[in-house]
PDB file of C-alpha atoms in Angstrom:
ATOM      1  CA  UNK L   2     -31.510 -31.140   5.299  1.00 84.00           C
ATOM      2  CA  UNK L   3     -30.420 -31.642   1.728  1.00 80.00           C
ATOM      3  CA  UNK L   4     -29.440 -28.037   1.501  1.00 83.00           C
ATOM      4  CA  UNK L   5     -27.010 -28.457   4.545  1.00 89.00           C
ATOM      5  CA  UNK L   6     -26.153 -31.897   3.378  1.00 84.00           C
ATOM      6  CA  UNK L   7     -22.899 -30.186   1.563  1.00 80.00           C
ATOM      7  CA  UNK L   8     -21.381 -29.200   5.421  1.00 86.00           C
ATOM      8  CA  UNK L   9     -21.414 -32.924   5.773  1.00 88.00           C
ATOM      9  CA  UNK L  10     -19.506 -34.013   3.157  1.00 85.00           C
ATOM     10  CA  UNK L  11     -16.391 -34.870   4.978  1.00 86.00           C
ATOM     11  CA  UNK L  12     -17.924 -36.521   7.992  1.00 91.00           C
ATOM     12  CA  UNK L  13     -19.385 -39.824   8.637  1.00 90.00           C
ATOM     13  CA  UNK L  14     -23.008 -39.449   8.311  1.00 91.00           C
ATOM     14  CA  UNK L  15     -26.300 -41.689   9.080  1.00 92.00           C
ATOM     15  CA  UNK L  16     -29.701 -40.697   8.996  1.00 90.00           C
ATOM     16  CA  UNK L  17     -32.582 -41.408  10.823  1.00 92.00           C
ATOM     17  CA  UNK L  18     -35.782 -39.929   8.792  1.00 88.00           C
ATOM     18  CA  UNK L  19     -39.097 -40.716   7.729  1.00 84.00           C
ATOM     19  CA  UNK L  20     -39.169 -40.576   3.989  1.00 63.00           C
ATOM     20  CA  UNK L  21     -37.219 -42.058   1.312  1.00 55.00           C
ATOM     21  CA  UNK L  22     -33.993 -40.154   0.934  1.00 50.00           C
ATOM     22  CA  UNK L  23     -31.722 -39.648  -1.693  1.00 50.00           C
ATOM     23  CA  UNK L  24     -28.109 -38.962  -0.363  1.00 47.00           C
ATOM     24  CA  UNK L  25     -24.789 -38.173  -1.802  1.00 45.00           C
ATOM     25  CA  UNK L  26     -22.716 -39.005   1.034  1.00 45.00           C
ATOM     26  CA  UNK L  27     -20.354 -41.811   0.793  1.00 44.00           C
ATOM     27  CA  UNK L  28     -20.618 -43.179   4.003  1.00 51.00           C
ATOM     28  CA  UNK L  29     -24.711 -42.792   4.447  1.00 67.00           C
ATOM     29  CA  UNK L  30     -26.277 -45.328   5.998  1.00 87.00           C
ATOM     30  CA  UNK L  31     -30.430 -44.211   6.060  1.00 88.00           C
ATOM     31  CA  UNK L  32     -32.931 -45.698   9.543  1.00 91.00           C
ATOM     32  CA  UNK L  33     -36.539 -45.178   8.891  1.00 88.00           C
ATOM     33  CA  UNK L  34     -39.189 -44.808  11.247  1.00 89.00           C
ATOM     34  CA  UNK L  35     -42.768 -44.275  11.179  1.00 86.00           C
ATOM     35  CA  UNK L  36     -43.934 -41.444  11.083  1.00 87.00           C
ATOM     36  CA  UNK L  37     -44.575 -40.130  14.667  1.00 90.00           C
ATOM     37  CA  UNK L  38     -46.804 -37.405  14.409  1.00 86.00           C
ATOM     38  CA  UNK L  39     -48.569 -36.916  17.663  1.00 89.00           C
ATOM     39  CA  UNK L  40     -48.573 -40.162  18.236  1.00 93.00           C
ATOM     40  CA  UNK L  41     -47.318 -41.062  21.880  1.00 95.00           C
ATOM     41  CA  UNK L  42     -46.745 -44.478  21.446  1.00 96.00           C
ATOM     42  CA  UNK L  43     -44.984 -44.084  18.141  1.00 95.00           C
ATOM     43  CA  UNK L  44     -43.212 -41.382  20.063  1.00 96.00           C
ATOM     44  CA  UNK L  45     -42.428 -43.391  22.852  1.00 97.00           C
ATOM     45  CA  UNK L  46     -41.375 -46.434  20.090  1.00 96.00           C
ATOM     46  CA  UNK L  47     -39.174 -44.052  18.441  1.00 96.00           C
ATOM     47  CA  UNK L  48     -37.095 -42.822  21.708  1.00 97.00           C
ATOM     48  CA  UNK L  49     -36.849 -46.854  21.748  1.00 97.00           C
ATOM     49  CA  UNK L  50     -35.468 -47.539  18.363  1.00 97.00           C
ATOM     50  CA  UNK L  51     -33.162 -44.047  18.215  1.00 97.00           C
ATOM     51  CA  UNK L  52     -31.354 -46.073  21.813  1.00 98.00           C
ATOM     52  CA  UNK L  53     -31.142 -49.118  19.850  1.00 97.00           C
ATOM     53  CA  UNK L  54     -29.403 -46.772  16.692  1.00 97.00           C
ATOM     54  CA  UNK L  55     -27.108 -44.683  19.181  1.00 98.00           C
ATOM     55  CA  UNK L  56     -25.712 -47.835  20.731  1.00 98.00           C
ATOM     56  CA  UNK L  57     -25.391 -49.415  17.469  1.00 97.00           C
ATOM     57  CA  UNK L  58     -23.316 -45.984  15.826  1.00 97.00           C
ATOM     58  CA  UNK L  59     -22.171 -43.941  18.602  1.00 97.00           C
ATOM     59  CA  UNK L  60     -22.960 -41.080  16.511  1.00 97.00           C
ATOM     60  CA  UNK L  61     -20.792 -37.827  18.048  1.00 97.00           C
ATOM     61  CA  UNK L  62     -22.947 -34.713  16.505  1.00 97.00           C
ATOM     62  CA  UNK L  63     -26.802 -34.574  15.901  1.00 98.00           C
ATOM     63  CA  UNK L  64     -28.054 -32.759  13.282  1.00 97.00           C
ATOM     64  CA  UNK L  65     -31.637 -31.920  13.438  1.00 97.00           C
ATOM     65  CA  UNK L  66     -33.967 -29.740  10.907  1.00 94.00           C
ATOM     66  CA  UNK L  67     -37.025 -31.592  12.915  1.00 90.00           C
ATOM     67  CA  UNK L  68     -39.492 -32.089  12.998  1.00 87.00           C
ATOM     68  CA  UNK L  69     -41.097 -34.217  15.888  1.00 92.00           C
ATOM     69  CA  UNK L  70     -38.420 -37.077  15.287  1.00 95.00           C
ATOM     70  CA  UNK L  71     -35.472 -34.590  16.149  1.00 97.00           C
ATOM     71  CA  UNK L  72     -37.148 -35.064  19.927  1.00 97.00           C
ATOM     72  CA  UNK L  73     -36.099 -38.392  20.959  1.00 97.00           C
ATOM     73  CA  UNK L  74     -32.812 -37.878  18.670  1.00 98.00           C
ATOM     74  CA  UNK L  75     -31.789 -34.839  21.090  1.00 98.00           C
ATOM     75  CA  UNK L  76     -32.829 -36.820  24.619  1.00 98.00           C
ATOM     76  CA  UNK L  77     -31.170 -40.339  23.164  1.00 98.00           C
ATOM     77  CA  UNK L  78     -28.203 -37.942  22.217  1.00 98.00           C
ATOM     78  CA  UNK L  79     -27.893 -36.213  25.303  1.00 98.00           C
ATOM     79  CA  UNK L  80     -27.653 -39.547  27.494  1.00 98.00           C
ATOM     80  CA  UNK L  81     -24.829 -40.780  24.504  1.00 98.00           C
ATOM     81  CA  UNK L  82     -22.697 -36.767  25.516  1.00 98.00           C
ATOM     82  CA  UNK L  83     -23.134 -35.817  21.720  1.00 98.00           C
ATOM     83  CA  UNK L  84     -23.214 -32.511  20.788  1.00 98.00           C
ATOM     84  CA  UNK L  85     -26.535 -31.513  19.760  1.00 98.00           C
ATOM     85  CA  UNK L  86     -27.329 -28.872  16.686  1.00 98.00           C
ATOM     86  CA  UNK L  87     -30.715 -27.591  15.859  1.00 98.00           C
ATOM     87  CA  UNK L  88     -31.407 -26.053  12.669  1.00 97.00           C
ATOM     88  CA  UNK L  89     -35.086 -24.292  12.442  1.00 96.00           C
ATOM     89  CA  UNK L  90     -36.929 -24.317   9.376  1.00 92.00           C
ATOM     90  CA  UNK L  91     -36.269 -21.514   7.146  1.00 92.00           C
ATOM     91  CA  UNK L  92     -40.307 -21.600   7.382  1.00 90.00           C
ATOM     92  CA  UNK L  93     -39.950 -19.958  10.589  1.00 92.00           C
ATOM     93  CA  UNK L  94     -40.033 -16.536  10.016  1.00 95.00           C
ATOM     94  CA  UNK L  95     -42.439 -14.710  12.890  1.00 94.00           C
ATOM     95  CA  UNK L  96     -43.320 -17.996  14.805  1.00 93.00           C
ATOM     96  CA  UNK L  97     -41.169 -21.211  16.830  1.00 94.00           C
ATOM     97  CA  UNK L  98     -41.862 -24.438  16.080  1.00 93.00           C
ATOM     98  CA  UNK L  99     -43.131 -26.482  18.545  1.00 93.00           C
ATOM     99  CA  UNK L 100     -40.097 -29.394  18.181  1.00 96.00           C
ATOM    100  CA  UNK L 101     -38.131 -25.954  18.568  1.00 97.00           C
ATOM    101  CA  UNK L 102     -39.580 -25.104  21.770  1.00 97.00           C
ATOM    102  CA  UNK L 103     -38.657 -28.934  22.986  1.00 97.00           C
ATOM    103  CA  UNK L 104     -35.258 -29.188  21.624  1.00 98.00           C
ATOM    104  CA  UNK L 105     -33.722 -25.651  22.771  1.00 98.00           C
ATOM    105  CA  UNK L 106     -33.374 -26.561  26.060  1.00 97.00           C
ATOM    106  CA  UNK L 107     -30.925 -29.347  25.340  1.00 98.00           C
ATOM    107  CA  UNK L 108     -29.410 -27.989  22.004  1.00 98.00           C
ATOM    108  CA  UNK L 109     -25.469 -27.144  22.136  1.00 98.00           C
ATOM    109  CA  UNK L 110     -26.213 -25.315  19.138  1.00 98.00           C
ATOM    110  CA  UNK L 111     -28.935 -23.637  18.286  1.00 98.00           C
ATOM    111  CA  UNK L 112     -29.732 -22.170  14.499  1.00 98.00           C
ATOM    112  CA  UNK L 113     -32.839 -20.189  13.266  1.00 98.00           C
ATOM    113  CA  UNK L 114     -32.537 -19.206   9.924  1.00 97.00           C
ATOM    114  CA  UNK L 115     -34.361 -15.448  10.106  1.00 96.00           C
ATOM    115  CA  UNK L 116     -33.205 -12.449  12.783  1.00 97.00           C
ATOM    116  CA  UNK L 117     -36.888 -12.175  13.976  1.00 96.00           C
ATOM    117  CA  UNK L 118     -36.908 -15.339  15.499  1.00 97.00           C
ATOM    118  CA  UNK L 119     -34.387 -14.742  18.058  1.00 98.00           C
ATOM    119  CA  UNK L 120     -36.066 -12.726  20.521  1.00 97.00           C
ATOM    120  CA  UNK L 121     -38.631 -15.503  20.735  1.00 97.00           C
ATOM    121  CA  UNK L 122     -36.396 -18.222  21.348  1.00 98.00           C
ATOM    122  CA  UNK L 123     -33.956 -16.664  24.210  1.00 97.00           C
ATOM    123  CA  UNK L 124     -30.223 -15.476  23.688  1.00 98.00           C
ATOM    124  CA  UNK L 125     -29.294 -19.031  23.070  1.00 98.00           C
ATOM    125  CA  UNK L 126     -30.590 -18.782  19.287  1.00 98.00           C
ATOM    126  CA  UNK L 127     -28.337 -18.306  16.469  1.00 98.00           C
ATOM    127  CA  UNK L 128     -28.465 -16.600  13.730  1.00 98.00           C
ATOM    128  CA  UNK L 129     -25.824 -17.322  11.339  1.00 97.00           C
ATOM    129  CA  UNK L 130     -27.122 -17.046   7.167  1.00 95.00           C
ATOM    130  CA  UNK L 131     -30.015 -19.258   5.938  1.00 93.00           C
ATOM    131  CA  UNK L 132     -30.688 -21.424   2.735  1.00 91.00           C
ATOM    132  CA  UNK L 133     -32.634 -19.059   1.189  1.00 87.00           C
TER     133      UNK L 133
ATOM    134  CA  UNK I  24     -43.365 -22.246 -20.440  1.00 96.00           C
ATOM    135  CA  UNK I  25     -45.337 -21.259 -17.238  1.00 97.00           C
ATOM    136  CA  UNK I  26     -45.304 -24.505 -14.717  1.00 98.00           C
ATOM    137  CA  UNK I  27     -47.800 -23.723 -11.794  1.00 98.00           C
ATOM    138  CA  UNK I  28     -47.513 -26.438  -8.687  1.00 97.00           C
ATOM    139  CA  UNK I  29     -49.380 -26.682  -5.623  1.00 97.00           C
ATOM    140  CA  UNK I  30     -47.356 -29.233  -3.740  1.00 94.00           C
ATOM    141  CA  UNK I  31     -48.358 -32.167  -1.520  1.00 90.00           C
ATOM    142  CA  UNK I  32     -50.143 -30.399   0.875  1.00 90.00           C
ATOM    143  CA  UNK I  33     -53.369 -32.196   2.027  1.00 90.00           C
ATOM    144  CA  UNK I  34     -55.674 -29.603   1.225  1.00 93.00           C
ATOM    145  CA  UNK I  35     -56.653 -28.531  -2.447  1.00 96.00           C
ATOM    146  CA  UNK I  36     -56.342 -25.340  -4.091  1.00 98.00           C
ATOM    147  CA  UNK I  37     -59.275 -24.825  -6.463  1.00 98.00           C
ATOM    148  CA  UNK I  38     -58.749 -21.018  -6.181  1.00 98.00           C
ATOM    149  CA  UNK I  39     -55.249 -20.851  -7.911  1.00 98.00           C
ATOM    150  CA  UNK I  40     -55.736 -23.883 -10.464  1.00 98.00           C
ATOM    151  CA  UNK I  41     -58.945 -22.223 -11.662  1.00 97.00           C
ATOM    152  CA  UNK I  42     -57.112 -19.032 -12.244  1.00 98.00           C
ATOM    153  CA  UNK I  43     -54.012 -21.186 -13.945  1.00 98.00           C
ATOM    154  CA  UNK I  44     -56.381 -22.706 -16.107  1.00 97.00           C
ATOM    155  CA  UNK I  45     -57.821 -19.444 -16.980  1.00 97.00           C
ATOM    156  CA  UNK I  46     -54.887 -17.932 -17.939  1.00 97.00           C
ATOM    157  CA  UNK I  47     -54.057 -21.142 -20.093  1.00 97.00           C
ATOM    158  CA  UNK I  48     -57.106 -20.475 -21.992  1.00 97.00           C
ATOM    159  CA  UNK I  49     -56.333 -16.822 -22.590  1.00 96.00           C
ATOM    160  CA  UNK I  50     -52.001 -17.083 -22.832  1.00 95.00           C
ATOM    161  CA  UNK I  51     -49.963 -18.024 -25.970  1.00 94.00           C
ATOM    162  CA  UNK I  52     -47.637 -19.648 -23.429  1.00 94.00           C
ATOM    163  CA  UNK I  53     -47.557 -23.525 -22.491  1.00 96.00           C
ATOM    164  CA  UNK I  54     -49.120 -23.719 -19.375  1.00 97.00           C
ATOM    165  CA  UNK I  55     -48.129 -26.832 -17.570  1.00 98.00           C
ATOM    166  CA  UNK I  56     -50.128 -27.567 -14.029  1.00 98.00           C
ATOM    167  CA  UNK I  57     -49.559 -29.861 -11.315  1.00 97.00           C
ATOM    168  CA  UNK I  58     -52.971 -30.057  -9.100  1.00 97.00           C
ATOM    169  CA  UNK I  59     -52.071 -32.432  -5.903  1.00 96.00           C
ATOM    170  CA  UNK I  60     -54.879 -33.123  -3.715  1.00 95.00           C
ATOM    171  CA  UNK I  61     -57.161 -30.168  -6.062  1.00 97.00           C
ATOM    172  CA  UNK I  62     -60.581 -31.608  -7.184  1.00 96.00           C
ATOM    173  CA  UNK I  63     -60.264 -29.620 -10.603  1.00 94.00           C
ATOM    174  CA  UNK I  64     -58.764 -30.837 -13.425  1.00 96.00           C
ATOM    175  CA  UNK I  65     -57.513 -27.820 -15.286  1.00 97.00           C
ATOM    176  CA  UNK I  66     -59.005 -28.233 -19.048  1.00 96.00           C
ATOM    177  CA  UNK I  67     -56.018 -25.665 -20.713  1.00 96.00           C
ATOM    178  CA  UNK I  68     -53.139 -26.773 -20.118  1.00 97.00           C
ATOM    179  CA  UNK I  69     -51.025 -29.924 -19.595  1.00 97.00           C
ATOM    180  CA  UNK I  70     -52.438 -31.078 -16.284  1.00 97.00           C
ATOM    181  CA  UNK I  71     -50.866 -33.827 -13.156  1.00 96.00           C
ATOM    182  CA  UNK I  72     -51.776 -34.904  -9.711  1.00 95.00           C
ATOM    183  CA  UNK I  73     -48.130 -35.873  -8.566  1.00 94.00           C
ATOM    184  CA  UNK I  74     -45.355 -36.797 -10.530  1.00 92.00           C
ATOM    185  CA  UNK I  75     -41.589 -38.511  -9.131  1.00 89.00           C
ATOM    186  CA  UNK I  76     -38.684 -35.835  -8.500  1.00 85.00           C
ATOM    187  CA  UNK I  77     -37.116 -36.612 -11.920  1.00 88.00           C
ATOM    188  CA  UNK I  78     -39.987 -35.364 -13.761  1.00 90.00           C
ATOM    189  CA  UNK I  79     -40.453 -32.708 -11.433  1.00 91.00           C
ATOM    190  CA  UNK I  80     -36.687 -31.496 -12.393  1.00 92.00           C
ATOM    191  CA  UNK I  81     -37.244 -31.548 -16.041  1.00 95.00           C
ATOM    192  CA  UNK I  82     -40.066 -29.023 -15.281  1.00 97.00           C
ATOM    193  CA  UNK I  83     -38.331 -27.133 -13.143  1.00 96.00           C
ATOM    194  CA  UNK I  84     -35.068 -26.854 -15.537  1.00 95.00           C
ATOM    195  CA  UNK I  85     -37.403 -25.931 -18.246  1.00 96.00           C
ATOM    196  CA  UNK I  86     -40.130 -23.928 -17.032  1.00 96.00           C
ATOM    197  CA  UNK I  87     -39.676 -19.832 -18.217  1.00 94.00           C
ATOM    198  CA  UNK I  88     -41.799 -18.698 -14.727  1.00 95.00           C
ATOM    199  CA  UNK I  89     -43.250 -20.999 -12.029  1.00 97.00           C
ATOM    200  CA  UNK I  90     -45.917 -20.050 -10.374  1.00 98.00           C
ATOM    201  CA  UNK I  91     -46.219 -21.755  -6.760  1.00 98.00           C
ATOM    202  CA  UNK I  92     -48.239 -21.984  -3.385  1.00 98.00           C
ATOM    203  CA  UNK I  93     -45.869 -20.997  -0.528  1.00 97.00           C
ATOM    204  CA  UNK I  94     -44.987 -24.143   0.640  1.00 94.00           C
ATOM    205  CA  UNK I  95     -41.089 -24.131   1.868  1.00 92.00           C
ATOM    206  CA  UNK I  96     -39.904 -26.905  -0.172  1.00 90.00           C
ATOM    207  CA  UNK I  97     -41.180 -25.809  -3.368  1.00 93.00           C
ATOM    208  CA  UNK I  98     -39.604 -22.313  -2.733  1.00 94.00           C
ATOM    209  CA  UNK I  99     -36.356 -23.948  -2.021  1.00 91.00           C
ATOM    210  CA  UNK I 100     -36.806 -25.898  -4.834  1.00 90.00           C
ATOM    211  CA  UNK I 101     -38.424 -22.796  -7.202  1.00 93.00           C
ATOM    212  CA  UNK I 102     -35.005 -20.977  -6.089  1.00 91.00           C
ATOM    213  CA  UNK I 103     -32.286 -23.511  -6.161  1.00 88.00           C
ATOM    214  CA  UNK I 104     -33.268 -23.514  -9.912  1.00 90.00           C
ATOM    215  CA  UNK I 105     -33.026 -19.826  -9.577  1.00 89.00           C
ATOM    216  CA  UNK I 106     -36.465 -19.083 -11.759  1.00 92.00           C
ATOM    217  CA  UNK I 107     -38.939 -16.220 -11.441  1.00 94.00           C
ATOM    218  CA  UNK I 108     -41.272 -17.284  -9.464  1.00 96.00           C
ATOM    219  CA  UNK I 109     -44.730 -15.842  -8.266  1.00 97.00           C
ATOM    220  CA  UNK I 110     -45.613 -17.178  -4.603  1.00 98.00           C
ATOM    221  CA  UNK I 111     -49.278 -17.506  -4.253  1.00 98.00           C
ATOM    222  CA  UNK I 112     -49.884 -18.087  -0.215  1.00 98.00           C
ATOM    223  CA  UNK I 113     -52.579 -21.064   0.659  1.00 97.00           C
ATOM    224  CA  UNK I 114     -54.732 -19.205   2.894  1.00 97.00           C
ATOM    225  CA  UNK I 115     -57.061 -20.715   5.663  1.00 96.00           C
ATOM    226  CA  UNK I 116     -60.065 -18.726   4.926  1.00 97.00           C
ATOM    227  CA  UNK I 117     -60.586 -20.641   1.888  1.00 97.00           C
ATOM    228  CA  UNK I 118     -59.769 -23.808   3.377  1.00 96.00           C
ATOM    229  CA  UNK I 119     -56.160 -24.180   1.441  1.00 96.00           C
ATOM    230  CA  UNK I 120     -54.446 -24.790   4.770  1.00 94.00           C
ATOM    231  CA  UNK I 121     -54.690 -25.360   8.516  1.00 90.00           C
ATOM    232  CA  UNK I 122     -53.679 -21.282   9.055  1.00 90.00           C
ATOM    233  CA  UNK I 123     -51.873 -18.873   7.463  1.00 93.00           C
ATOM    234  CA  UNK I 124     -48.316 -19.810   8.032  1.00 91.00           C
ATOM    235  CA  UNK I 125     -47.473 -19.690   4.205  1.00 95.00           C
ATOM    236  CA  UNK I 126     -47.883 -16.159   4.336  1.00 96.00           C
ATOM    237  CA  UNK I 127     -44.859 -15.255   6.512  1.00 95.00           C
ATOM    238  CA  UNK I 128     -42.053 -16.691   4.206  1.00 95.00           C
ATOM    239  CA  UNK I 129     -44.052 -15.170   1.212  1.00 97.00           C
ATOM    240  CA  UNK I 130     -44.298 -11.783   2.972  1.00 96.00           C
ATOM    241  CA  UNK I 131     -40.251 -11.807   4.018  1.00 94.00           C
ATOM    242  CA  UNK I 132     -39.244 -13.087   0.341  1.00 94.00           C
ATOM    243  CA  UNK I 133     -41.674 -10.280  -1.383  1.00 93.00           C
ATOM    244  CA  UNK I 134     -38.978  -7.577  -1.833  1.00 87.00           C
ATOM    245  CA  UNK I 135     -36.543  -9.513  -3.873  1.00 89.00           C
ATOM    246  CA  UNK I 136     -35.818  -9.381  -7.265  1.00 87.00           C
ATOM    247  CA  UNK I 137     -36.949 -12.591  -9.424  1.00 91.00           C
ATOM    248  CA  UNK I 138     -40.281 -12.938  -6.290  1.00 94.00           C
ATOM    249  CA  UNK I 139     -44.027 -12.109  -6.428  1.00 96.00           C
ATOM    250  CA  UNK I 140     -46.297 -12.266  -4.334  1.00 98.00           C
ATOM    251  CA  UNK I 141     -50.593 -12.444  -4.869  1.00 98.00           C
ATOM    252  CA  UNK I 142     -52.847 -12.729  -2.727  1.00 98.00           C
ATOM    253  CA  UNK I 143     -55.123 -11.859  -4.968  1.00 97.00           C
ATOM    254  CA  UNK I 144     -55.854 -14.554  -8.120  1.00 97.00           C
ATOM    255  CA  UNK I 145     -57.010 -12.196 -10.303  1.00 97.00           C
ATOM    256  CA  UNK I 146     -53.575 -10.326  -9.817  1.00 97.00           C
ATOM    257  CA  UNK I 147     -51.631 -13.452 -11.899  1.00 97.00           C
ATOM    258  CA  UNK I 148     -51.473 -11.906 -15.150  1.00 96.00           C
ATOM    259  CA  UNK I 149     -49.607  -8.779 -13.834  1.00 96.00           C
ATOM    260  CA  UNK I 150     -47.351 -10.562 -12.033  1.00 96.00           C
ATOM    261  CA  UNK I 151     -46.364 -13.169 -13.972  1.00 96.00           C
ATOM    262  CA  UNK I 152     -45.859 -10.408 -16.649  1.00 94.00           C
ATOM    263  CA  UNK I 153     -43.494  -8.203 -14.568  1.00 93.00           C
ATOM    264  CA  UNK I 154     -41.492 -11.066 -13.420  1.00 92.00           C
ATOM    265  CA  UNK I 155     -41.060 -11.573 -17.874  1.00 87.00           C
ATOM    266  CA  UNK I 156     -40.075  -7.649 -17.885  1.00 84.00           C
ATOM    267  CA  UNK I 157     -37.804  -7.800 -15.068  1.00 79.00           C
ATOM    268  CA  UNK I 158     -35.662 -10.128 -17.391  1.00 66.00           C
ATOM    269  CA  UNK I 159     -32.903 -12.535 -15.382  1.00 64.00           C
ATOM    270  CA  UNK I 160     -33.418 -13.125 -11.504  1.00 58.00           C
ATOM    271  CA  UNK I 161     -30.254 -11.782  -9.551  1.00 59.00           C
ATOM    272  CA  UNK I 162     -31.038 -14.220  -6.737  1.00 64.00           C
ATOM    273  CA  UNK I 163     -27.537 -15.932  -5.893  1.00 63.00           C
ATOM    274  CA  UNK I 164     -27.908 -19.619  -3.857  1.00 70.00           C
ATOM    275  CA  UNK I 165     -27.135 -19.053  -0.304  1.00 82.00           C
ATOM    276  CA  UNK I 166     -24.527 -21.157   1.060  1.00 86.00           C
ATOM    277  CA  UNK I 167     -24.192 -19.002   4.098  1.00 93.00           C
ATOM    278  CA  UNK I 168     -25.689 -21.985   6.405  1.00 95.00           C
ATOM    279  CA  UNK I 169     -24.067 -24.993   5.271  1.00 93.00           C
ATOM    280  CA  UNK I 170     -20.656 -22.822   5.179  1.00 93.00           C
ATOM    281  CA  UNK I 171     -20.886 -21.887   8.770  1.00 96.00           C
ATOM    282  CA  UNK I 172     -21.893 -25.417   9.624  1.00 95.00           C
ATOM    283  CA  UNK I 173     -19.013 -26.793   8.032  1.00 94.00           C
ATOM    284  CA  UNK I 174     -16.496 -24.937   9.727  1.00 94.00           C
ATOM    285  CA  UNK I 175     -18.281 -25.363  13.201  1.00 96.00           C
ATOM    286  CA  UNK I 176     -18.041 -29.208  13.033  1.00 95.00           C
ATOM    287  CA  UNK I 177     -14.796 -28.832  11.900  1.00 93.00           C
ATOM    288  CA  UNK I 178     -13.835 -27.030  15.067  1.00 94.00           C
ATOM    289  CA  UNK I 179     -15.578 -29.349  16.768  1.00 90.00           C
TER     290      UNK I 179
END
């Protein structure tokens, strides 16, 4: 996300993540959550504090490099009409993700970062440059 | 100076911080090694579990060659520094990972200039020697992402 972090230098940005986070935006404001895992309560929790979030910023555009948290991010976001942007990890290479798998249904945008993956995700996968 | 990481992955990596310290013991080089979640403490060369991000810059800034597993961070982080680096994949037959999923970013990134990849420990010397022979890396950073991303939010 860091890597992409310069695209969002002249927007209005807040986070939701796990870890500590060092930003350089000027307007970032950083949620944390516990770390979901495959956890279905902390899941559930976390659709459940994202609501709470969204109402609270109104946020417009989702960014999302996953992983599991970008799930109740994209649902939460869908219900608030923002447009939704998934970027796959540049990890990806051969295989999808399984927060990939979730998330393409609802994405507006769609990124993988390698050609091979496209084919495996369906023509609404993206491929347009990577980090690496 | 040669810095060798192997991340924050859960699992240890006996297999490449044995060779590291090896080649410690046998190199004129300073041989730096951070050993995460390893059980060995390498005994020739300047050895950490973990260290803060700072730190972990200073290395990076003045290390000559790293030599990492393939975890994705590190790589972006080996390569935002633009250093040679060799890319030694955690494999799950030795119990260094879950599967092999390092091996598919090593395997794409193993053309390029300034990149090697072992699989084989014993291979470390060679590599880490060619990378020294192949002189600068001509690896540029890759905006490509965040410049298309810009410009689709702000036609947004």
């Amino acid at each position: 996300m860091r890597k992409l972090a310069l695209s969002l230098e002249d927007h209005n940005t807040f986070y939701i993540t796990y870890d500590s986070f060092r930003t350089e935006g000027n307007n970032a404001d950083v949620y944390r959550f516990e770390n979901i895992g495959t956890n279905l309560i902390r899941m559930l929790h976390a659709f459940l504090l994202t609501f709470v979030v969204f109402f609270r910023e109104r946020p417009e555009v989702v960014i999302s490099t996953g992983s599991e948290i970008a799930i109740p991010a994209f649902f939460v976001g869908r219900l608030f009409n923002c447009e939704l942007i998934f970027v796959e990890s540049v990890s990806r290479v051969n295989s999808r993700s399984g927060t990939g798998r979730i998330v393409y249904y609802l994405s507006d945008l769609f990124l993988v970062q390698w050609e091979s993956l496209l084919d495996l995700y369906g023509p609404k996968a993206r491929y347009e440059g990577s980090i690496l | 100076m040669i810095f060798t990481t192997v991340g924050t992955h859960n699992d240890g990596f006996p297999r490449l911080i044995r060779a590291m310290d090896e080649f410690a013991s046998e190199s004129d080089d300073d041989v730096i090694i951070q050993y995460g979640y390893t059980n060995i403490v390498p005994s020739n060369a300047i050895a950490f579990k973990f260290l803060h991000d700072e730190y972990f810059e200073l290395l990076y800034q003045t290390a000559d060659t790293v030599v990492a597993h393939g975890g994705a961070g590190t790589i972006i982080d080996v390569l935002s520094h633009q250093k040679p680096l060799v890319i030694v994949p955690r494999l799950a037959e030795h119990d260094e990972h879950i599967d092999n999923q390092q091996t598919d970013l090593a395997d794409v990134l193993s053309g390029r200039s300034g990149i090697e990849v072992v699989y084989d420990v014993s291979e470390l010397k060679f590599a880490i020697e060619r990378l020294r022979s192949a002189d600068a890396t001509t690896w540029e950073t890759n905006d490509s992402l965040s410049t298309f991303l810009a410009s689709y939010l702000q036609n947004l």
